[in-house]
CSV table of N, CA and C in Angstrom, one decimal:
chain,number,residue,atom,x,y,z
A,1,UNK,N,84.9,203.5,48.5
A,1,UNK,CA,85.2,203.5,49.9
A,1,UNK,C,86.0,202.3,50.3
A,2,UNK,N,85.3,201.3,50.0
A,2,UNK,CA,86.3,199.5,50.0
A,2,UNK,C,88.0,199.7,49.7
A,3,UNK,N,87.9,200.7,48.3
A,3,UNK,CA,89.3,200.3,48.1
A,3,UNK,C,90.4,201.7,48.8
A,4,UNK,N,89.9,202.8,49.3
A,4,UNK,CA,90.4,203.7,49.9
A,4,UNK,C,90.8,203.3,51.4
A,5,UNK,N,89.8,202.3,52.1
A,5,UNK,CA,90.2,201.6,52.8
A,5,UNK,C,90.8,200.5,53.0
A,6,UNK,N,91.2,199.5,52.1
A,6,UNK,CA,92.4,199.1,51.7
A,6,UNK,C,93.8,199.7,51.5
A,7,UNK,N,93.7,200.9,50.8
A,7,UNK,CA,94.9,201.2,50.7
A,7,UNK,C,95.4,202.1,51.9
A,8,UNK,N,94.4,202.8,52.8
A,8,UNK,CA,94.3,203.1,54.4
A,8,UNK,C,95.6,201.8,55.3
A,9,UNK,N,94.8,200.4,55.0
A,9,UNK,CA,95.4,199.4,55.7
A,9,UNK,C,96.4,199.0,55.3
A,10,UNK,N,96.8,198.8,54.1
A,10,UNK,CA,98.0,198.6,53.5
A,10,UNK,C,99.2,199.8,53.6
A,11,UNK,N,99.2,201.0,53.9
A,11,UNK,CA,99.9,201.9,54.2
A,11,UNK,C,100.1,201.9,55.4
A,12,UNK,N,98.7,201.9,56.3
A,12,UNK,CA,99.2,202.5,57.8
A,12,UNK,C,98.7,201.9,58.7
A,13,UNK,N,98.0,200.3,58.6
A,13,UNK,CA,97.4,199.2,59.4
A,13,UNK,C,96.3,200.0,60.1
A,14,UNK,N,95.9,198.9,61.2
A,14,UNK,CA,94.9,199.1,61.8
A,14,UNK,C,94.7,199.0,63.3
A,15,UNK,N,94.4,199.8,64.0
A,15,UNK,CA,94.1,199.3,65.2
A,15,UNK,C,92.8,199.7,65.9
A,16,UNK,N,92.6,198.7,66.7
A,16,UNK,CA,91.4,198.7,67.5
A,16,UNK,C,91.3,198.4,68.5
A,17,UNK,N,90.5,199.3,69.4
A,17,UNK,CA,90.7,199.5,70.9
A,17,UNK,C,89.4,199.0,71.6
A,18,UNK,N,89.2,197.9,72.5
A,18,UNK,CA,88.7,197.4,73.1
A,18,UNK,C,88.5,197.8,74.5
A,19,UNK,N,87.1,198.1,75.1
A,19,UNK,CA,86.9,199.2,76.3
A,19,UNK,C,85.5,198.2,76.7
A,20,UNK,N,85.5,198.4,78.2
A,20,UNK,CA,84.4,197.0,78.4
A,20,UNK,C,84.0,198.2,79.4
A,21,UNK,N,82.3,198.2,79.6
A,21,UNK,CA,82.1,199.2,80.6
A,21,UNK,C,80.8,198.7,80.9
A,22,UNK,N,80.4,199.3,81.9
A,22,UNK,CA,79.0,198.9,82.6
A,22,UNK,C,78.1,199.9,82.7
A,23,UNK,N,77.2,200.0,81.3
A,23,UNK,CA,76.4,201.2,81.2
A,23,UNK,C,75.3,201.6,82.7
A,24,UNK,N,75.2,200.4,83.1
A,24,UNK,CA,74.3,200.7,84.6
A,24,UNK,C,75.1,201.7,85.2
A,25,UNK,N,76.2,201.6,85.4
A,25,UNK,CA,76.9,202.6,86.8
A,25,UNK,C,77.7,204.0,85.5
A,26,UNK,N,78.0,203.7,84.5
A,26,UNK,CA,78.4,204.2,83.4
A,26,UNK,C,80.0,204.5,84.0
A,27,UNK,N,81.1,203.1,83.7
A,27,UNK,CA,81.9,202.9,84.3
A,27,UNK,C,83.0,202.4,83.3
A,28,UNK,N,84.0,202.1,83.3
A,28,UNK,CA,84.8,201.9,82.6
A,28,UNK,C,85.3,200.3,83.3
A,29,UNK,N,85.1,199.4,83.1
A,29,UNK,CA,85.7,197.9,84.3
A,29,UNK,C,86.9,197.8,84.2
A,30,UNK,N,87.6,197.8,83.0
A,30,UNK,CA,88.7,197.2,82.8
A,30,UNK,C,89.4,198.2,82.0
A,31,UNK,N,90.6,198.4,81.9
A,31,UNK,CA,91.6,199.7,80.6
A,31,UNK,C,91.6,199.0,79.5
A,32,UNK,N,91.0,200.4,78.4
A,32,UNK,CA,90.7,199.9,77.2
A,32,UNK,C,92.6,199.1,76.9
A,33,UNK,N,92.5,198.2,76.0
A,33,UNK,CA,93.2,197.1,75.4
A,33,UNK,C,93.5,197.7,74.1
A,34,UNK,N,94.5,197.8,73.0
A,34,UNK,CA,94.6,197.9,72.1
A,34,UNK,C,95.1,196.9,71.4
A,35,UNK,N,94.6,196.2,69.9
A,35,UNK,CA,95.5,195.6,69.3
A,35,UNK,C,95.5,196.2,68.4
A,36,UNK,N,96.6,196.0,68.0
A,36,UNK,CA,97.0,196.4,65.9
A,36,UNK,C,97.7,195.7,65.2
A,37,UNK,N,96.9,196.0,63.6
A,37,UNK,CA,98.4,195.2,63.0
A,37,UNK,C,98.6,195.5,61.5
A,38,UNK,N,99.7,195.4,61.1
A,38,UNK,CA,99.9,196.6,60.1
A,38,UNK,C,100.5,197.8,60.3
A,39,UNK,N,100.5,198.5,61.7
A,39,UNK,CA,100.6,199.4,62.3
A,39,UNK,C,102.2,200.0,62.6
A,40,UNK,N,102.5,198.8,63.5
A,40,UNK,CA,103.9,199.1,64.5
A,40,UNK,C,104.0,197.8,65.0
A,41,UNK,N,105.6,197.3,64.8
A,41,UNK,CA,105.7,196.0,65.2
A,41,UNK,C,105.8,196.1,66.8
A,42,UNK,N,104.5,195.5,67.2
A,42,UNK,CA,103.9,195.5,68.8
A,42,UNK,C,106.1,194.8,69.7
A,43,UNK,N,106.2,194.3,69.6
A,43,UNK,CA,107.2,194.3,70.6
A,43,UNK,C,108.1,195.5,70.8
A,44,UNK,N,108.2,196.1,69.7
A,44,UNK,CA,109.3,197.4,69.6
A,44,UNK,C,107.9,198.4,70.0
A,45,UNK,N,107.0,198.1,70.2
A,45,UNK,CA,106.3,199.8,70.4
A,45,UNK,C,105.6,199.0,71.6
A,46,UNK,N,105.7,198.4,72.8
A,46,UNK,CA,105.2,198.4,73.8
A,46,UNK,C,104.6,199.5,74.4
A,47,UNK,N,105.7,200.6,74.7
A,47,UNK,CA,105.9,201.9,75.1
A,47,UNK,C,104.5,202.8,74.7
A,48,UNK,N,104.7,202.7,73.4
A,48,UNK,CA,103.5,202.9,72.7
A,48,UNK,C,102.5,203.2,73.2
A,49,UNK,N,102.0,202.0,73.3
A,49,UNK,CA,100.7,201.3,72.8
A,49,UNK,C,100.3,201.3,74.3
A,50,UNK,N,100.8,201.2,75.6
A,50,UNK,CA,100.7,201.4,76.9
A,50,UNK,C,100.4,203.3,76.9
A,51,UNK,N,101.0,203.5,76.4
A,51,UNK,CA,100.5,205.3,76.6
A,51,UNK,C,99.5,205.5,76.1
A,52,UNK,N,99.3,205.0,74.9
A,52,UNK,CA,98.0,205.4,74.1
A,52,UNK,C,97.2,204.5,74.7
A,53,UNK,N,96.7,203.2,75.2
A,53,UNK,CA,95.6,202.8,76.3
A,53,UNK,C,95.4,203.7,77.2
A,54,UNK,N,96.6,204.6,78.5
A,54,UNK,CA,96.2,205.2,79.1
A,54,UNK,C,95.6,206.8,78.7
A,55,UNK,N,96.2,207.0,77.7
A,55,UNK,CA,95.1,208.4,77.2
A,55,UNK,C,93.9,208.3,76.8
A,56,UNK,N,94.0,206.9,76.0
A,56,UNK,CA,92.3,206.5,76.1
A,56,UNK,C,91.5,206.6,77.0
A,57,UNK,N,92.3,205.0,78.2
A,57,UNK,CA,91.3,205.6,79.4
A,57,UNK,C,90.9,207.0,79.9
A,58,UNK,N,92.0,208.0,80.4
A,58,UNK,CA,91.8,209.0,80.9
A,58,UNK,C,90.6,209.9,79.8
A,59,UNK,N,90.6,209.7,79.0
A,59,UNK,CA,89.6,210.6,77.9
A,59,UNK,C,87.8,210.0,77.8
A,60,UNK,N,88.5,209.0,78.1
A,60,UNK,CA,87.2,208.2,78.4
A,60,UNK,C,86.1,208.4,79.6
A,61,UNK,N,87.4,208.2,80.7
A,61,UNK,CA,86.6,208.2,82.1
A,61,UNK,C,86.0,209.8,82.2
A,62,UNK,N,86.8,211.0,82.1
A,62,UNK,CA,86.3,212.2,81.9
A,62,UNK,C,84.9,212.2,81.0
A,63,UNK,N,84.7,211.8,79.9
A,63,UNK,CA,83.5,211.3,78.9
A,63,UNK,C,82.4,210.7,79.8
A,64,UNK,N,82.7,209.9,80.4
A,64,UNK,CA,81.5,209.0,81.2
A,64,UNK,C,81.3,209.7,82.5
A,65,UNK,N,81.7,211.0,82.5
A,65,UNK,CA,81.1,211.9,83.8
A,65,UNK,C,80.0,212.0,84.0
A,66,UNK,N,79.3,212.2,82.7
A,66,UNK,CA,77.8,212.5,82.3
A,66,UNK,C,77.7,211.0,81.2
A,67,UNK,N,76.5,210.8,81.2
A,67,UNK,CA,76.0,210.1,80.6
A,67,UNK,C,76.0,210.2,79.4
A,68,UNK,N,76.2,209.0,78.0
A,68,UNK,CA,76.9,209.0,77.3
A,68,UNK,C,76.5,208.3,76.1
A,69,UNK,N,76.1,208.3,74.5
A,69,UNK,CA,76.4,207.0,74.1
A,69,UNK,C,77.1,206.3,73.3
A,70,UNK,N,77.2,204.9,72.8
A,70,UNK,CA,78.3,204.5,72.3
A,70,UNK,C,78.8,204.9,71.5
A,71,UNK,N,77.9,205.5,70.3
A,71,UNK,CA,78.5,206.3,69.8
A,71,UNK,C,79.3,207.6,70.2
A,72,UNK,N,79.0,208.1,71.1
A,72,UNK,CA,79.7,208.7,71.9
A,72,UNK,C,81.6,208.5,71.9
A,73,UNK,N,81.3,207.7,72.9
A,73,UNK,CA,82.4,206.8,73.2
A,73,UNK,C,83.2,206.5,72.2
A,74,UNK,N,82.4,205.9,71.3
A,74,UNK,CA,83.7,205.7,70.0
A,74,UNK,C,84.2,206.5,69.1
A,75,UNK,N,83.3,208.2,69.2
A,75,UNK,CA,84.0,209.2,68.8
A,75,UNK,C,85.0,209.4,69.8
A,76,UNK,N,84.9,209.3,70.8
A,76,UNK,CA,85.7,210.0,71.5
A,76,UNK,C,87.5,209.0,71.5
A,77,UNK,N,86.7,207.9,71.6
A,77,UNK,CA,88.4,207.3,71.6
A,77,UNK,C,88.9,207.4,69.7
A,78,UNK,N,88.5,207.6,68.6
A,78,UNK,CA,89.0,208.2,67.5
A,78,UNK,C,89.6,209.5,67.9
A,79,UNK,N,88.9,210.2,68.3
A,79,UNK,CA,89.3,211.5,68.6
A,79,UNK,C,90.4,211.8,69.4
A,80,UNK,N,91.0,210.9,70.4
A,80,UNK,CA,91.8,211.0,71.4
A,80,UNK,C,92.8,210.1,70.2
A,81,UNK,N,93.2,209.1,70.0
A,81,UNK,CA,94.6,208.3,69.9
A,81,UNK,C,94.7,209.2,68.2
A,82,UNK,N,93.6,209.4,67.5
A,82,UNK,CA,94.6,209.3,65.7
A,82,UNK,C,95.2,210.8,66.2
A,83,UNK,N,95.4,211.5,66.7
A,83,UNK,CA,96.0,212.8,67.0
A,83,UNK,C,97.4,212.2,67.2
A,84,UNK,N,97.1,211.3,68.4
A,84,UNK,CA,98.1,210.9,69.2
A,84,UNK,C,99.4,209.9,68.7
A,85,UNK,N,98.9,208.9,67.6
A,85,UNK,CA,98.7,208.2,67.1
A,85,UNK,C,100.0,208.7,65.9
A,86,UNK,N,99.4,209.8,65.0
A,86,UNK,CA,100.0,210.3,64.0
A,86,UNK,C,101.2,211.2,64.9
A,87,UNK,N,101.0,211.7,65.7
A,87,UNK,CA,102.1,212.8,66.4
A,87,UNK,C,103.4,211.8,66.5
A,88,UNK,N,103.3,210.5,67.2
A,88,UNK,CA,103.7,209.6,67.4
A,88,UNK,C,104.3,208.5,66.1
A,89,UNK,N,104.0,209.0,64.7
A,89,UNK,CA,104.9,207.9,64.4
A,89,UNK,C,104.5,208.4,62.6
A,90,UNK,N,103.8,209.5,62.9
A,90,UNK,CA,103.2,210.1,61.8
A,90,UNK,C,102.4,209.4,60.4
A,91,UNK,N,101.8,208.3,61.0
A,91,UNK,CA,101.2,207.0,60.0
A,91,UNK,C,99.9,207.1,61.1
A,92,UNK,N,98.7,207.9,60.0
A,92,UNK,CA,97.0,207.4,60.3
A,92,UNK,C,96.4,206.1,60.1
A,93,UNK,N,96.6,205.4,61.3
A,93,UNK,CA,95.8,203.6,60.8
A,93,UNK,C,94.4,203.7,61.0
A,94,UNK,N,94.1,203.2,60.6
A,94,UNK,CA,92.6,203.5,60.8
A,94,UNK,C,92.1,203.0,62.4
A,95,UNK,N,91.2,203.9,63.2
A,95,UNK,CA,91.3,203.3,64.5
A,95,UNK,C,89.6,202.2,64.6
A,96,UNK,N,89.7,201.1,65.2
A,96,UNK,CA,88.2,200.6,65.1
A,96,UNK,C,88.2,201.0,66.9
A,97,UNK,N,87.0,201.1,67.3
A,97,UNK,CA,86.5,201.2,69.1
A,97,UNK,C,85.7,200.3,68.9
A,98,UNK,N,86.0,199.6,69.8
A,98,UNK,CA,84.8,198.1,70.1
A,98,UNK,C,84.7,198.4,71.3
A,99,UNK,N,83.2,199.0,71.6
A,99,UNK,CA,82.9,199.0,73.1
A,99,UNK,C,81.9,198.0,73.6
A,100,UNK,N,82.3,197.2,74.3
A,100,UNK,CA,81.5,196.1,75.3
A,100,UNK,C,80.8,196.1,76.0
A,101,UNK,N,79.8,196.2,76.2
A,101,UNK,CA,78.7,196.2,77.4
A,101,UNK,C,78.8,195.0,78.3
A,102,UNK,N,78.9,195.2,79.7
A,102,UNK,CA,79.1,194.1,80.5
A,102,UNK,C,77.8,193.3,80.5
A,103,UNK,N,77.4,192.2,80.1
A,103,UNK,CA,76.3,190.9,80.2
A,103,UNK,C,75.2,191.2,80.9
A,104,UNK,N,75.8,191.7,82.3
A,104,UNK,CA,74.5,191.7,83.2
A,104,UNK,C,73.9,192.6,83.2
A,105,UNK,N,74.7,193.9,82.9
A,105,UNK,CA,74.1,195.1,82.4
A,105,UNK,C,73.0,195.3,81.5
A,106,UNK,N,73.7,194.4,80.4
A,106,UNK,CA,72.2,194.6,79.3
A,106,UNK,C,71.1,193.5,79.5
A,107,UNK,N,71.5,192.3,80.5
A,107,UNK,CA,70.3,191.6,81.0
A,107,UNK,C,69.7,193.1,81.7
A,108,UNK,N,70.1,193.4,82.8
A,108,UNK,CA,69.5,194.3,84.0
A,108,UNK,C,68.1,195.6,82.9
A,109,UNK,N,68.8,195.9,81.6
A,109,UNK,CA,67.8,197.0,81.0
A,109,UNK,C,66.5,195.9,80.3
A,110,UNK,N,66.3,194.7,80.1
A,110,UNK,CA,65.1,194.1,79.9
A,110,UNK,C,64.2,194.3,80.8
């Protein structure tokens, strides 16, 4: 698996989408963030990478209708951008979701 994933990154980089939310209200605070690298040289794919945050979001906020979990959530943003992702440039990078829980939030469930 180690080295299939190596050769994943060395063909078609990586990106990972960062999404910060507040399980108390089950909210999205901020538009998920993408970096990558390996991927697409980020100055020539601005365009990109701004479309594919906003489909995230939009797939997300619909997701957090109902109550949800992180796992959830990070199926779901896999599920939304590698479609998008590959349609777009026809190279599967591997996608990571780092979802954030806002601080006070997970103070507030103690």
């Amino acid at each position: 698996a180690v080295i299939k994933d190596r050769k994943i990154l060395s063909d078609n980089g990586l990106v990972a989408v960062i999404v910060t939310i507040d399980s108390r209200f089950n909210k999205i605070l901020v538009r998920p963030n993408i970096v990558s690298r390996g991927f697409v040289y980020i100055k020539e794919s601005q365009s990109l990478l701004k479309e594919a945050e906003l489909l995230v979001y939009e797939s997300l906020k619909k997701k957090m209708e109902k109550k949800v979990t992180f796992g959830e959530l990070k199926n779901t943003v896999r599920e939304t951008l590698e479609p998008f992702l590959y349609q777009e440039t026809q190279r599967n990078p591997i996608v990571i979701p780092v979802i954030l829980n806002m601080r006070e939030a997970m103070n507030f469930k103690k």
